[in-house]
XYZ file of N, CA and C in Angstrom:
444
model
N -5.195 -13.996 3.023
C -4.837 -15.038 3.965
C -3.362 -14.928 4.387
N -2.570 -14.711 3.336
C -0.927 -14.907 3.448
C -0.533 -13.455 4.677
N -1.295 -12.698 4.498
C -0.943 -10.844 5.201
C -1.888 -11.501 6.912
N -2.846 -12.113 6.975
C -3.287 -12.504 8.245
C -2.467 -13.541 8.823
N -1.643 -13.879 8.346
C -0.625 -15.046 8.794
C 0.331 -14.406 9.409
N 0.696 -13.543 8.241
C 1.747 -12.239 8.418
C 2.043 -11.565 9.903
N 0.418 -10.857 9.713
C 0.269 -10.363 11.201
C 0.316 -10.960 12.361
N -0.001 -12.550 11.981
C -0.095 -13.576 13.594
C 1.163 -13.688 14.072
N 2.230 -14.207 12.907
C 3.641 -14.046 13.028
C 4.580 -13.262 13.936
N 3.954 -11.685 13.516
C 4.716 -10.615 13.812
C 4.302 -10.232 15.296
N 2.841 -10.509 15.231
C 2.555 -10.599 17.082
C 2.898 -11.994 18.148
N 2.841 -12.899 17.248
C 3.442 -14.387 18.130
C 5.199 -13.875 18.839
N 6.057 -13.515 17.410
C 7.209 -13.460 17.494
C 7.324 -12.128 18.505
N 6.505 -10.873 18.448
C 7.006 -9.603 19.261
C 5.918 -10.793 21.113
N 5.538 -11.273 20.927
C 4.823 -12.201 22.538
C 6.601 -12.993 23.177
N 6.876 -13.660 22.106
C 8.235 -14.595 22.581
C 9.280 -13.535 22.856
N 9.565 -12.397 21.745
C 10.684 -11.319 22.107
C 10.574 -10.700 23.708
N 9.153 -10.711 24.192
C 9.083 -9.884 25.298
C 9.051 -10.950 26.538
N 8.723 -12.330 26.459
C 8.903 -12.996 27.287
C 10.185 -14.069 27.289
N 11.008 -13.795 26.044
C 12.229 -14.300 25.482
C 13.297 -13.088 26.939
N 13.001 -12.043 26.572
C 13.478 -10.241 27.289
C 12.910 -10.355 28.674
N 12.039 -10.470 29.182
C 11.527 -10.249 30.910
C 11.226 -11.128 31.830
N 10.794 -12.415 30.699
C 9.914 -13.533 31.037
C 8.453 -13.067 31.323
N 7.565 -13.783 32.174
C 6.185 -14.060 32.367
C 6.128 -13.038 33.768
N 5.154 -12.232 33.610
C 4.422 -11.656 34.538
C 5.125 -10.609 35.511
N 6.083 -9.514 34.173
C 5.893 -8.608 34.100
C 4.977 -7.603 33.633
N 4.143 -8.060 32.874
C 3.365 -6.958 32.834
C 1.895 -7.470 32.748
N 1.009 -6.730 32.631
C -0.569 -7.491 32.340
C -1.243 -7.999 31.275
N -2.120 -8.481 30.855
C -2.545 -8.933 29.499
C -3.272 -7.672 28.772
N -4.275 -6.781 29.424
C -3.790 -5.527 28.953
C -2.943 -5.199 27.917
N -1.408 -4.989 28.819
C -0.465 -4.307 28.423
C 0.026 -5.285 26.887
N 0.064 -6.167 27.261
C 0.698 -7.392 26.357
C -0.126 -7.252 24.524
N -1.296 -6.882 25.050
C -2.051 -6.849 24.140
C -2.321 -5.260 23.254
N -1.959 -4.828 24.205
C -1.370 -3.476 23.823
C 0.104 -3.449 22.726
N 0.968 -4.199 23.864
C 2.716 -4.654 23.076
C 2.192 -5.322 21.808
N 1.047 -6.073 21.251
C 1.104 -7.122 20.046
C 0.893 -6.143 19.443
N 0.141 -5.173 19.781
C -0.685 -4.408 18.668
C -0.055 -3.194 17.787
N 1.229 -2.666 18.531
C 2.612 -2.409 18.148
C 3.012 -2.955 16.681
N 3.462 -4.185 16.772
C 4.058 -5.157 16.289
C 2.922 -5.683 14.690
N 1.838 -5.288 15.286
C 1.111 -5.722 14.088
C 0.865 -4.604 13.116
N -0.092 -3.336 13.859
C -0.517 -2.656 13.043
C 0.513 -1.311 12.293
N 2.261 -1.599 12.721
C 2.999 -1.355 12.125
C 2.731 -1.354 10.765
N 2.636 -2.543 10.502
C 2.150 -2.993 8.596
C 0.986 -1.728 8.019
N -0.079 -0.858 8.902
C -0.418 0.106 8.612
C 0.077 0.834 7.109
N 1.327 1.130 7.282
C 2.158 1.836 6.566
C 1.991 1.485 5.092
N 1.482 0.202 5.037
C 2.066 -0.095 3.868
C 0.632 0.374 2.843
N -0.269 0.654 3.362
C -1.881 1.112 2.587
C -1.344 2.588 2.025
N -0.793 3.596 3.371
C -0.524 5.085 3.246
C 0.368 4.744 1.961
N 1.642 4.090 1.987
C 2.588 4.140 1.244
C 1.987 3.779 -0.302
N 1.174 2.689 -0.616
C 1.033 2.019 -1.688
C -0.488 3.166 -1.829
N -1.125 3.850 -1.445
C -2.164 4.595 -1.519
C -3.087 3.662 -2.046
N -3.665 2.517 -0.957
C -4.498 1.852 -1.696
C -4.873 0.864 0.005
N -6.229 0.064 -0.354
C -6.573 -0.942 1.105
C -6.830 -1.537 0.136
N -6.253 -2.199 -1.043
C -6.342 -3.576 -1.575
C -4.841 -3.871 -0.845
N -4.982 -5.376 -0.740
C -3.668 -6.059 0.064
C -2.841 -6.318 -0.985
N -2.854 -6.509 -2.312
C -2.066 -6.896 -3.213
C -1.391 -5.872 -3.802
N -1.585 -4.368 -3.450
C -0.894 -3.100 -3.376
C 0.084 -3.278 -2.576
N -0.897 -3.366 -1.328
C 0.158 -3.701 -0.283
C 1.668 -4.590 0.104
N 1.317 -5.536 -0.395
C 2.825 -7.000 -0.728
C 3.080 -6.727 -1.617
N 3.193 -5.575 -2.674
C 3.531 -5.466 -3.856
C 4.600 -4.623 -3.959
N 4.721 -3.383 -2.944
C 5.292 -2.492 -2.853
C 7.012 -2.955 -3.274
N 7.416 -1.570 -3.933
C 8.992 -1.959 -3.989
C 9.923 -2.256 -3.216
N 9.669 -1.589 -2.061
C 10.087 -1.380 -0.932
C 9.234 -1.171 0.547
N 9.856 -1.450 1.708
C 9.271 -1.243 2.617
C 9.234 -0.295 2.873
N 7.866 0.307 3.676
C 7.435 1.739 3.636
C 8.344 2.387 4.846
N 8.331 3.842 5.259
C 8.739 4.480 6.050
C 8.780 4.084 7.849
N 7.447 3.490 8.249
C 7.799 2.806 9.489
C 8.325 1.839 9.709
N 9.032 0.943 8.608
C 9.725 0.128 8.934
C 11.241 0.255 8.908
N 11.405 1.318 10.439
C 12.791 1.892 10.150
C 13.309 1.789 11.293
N 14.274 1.103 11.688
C 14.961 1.002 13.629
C 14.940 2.785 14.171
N 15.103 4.001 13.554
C 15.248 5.068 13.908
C 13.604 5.217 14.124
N 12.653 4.754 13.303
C 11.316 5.629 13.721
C 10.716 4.479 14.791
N 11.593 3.348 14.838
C 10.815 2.338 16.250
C 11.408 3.052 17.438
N 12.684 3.571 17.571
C 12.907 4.290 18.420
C 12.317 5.350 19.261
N 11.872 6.391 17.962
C 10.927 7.577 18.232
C 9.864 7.014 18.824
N 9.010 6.221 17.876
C 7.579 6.044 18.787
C 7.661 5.133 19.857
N 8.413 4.391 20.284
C 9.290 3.897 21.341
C 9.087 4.540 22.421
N 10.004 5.965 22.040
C 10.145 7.126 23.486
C 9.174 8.031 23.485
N 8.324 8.214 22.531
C 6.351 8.521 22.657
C 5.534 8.449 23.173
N 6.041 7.063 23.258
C 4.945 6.276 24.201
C 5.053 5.880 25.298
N 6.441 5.825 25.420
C 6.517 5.042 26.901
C 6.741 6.744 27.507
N 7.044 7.825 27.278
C 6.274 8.700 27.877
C 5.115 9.267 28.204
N 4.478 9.033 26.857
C 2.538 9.133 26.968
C 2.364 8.182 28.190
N 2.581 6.808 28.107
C 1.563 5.825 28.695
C 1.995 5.865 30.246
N 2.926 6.392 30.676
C 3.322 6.298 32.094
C 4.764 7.024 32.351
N 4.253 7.475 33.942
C 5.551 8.377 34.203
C 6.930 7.485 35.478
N 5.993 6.229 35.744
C 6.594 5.276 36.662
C 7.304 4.419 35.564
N 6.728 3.770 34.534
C 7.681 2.737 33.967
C 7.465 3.291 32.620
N 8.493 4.383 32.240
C 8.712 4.588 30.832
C 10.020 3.788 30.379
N 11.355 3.494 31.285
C 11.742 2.716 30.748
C 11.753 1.487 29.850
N 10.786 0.981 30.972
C 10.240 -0.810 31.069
C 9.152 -0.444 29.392
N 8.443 0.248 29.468
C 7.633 0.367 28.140
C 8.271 1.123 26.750
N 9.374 1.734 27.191
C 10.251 2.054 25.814
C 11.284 0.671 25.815
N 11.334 0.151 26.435
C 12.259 -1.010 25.936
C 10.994 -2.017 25.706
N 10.006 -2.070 25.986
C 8.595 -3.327 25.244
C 8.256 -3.072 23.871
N 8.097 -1.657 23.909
C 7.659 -1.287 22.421
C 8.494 -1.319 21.446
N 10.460 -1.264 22.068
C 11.155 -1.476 21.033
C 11.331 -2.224 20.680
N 11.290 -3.378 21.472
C 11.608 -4.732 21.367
C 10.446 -5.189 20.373
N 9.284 -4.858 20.584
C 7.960 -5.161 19.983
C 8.276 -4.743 18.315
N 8.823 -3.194 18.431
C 8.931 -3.015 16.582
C 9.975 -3.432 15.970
N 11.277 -3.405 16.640
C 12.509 -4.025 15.934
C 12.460 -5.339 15.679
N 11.600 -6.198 16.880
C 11.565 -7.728 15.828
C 10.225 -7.826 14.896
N 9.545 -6.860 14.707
C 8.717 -6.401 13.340
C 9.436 -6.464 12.113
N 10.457 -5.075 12.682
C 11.508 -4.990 11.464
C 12.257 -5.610 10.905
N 13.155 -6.118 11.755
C 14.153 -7.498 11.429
C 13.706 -8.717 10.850
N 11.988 -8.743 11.436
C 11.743 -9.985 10.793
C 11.308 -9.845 9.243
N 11.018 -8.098 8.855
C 11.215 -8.089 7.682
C 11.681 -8.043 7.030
N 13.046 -7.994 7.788
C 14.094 -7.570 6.702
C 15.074 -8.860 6.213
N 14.537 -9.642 6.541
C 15.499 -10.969 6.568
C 14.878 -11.340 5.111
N 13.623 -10.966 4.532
C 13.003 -11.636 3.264
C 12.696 -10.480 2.560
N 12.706 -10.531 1.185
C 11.840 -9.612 0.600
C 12.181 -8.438 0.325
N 11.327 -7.032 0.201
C 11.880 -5.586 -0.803
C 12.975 -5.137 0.794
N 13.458 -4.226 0.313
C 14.729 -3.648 0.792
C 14.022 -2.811 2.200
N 14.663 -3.054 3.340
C 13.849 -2.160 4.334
C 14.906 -1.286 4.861
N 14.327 0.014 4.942
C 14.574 1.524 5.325
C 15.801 1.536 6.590
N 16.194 0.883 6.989
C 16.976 0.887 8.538
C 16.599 2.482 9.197
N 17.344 3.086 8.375
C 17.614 4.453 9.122
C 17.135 5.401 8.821
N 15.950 5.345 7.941
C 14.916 6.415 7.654
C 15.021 7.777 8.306
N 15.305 8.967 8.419
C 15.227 9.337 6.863
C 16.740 9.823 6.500
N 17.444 8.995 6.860
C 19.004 9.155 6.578
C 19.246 7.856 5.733
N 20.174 8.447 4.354
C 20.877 7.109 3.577
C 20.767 6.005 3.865
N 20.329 4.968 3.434
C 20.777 3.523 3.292
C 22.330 3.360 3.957
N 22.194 2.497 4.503
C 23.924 2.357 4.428
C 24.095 0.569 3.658
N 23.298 0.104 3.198
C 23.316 -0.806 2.285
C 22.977 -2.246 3.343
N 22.123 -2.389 3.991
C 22.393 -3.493 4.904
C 20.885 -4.238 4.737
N 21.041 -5.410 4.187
C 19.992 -5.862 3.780
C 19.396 -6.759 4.874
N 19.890 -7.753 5.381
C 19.971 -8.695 6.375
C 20.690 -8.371 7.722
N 20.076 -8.767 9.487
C 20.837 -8.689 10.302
C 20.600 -10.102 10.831
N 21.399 -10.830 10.807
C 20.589 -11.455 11.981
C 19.768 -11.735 13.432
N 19.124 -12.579 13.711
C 18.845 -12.422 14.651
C 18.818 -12.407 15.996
N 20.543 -13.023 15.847
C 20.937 -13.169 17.336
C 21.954 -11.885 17.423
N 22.156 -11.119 16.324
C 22.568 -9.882 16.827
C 21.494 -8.741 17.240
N 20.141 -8.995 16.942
C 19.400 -8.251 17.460
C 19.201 -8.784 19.112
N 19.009 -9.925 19.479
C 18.865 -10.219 20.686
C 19.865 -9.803 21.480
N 21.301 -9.797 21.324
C 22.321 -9.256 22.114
C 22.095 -8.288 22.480
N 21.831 -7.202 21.232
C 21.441 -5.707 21.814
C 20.627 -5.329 22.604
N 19.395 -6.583 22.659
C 18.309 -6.600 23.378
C 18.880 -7.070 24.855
N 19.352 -8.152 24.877
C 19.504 -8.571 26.401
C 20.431 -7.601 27.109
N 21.658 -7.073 26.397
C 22.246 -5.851 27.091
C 21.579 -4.618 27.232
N 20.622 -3.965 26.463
C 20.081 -3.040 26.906
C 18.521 -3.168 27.812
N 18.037 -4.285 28.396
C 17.250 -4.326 28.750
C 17.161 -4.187 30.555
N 18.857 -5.084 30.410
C 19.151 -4.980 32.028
C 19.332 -3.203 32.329
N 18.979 -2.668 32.143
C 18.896 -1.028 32.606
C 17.496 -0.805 33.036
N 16.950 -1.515 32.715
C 15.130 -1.095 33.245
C 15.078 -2.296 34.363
N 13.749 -1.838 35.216
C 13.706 -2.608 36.049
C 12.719 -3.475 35.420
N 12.670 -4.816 36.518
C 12.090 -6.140 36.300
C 10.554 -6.366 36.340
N 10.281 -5.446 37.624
C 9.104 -6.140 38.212
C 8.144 -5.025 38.481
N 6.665 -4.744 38.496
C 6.205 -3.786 38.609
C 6.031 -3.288 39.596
């Protein structure tokens, strides 16, 4: 129950990040539903990592697994928004980042120690907040366009 909450969370909060970032009706419900699914099945990681599909493996782990890293939201970031389109890869590498970094951040504010910079050193940073993630967000977003 507590990990299905989890997931509603992490897709409610990546729904507000992207309409917090563009507002309403930039993109389609489609797409949107596409952007949650980002944001949720991230947590994936944590079965590979804990080698197990019991959930209590899963929340158990010492640490957060390998995709929960701002360097690998990046990568699959610029993956995809090249896979999925050659007109708005901007607009969809800044949805999907926005979509995994407030994944990440929102995990990292509680709980085992998360990866930042995978697969480079720790640099010891346990907590960011969250209005320093939004800054980065609202300044780097004005570089993509608005409207489809």
């Amino acid at each position: 129950m507590v990990s299905l909450a989890d997931s509603f969370v992490h897709g409610l909060i990546a729904v507000l990040a992207i309409f917090m970032t563009y507002g309403r009706g930039i993109i389609s419900l489609k797409e949107l539903i596409l952007l949650v699914s980002f944001a949720v099945l991230i947590d994936l990681d944590h079965g590979i990592a804990a080698r197990s599909f019991d959930l209590n493996d899963w929340i158990s782990l010492p640490r957060r697994p390998f995709s929960h890293s701002i360097l690998f939201s990046l990568a699959v970031a610029t993956i995809f928004s090249l896979w999925l389109s050659k007109e708005r890869k901007g607009l969809y590498f800044s949805l999907i980042a926005i979509t995994l970094i407030s994944h990440v951040t929102r995990d990292a504010t509680y709980g085992a120690s998360t990866p930042w910079n995978l697969p480079f050193p720790s640099v010891g940073i346990q907590e960011i907040p969250y209005f320093v993630v939004w800054i980065a967000i609202s300044i780097g977003h004005d570089f993509f366009p608005k409207r489809k």
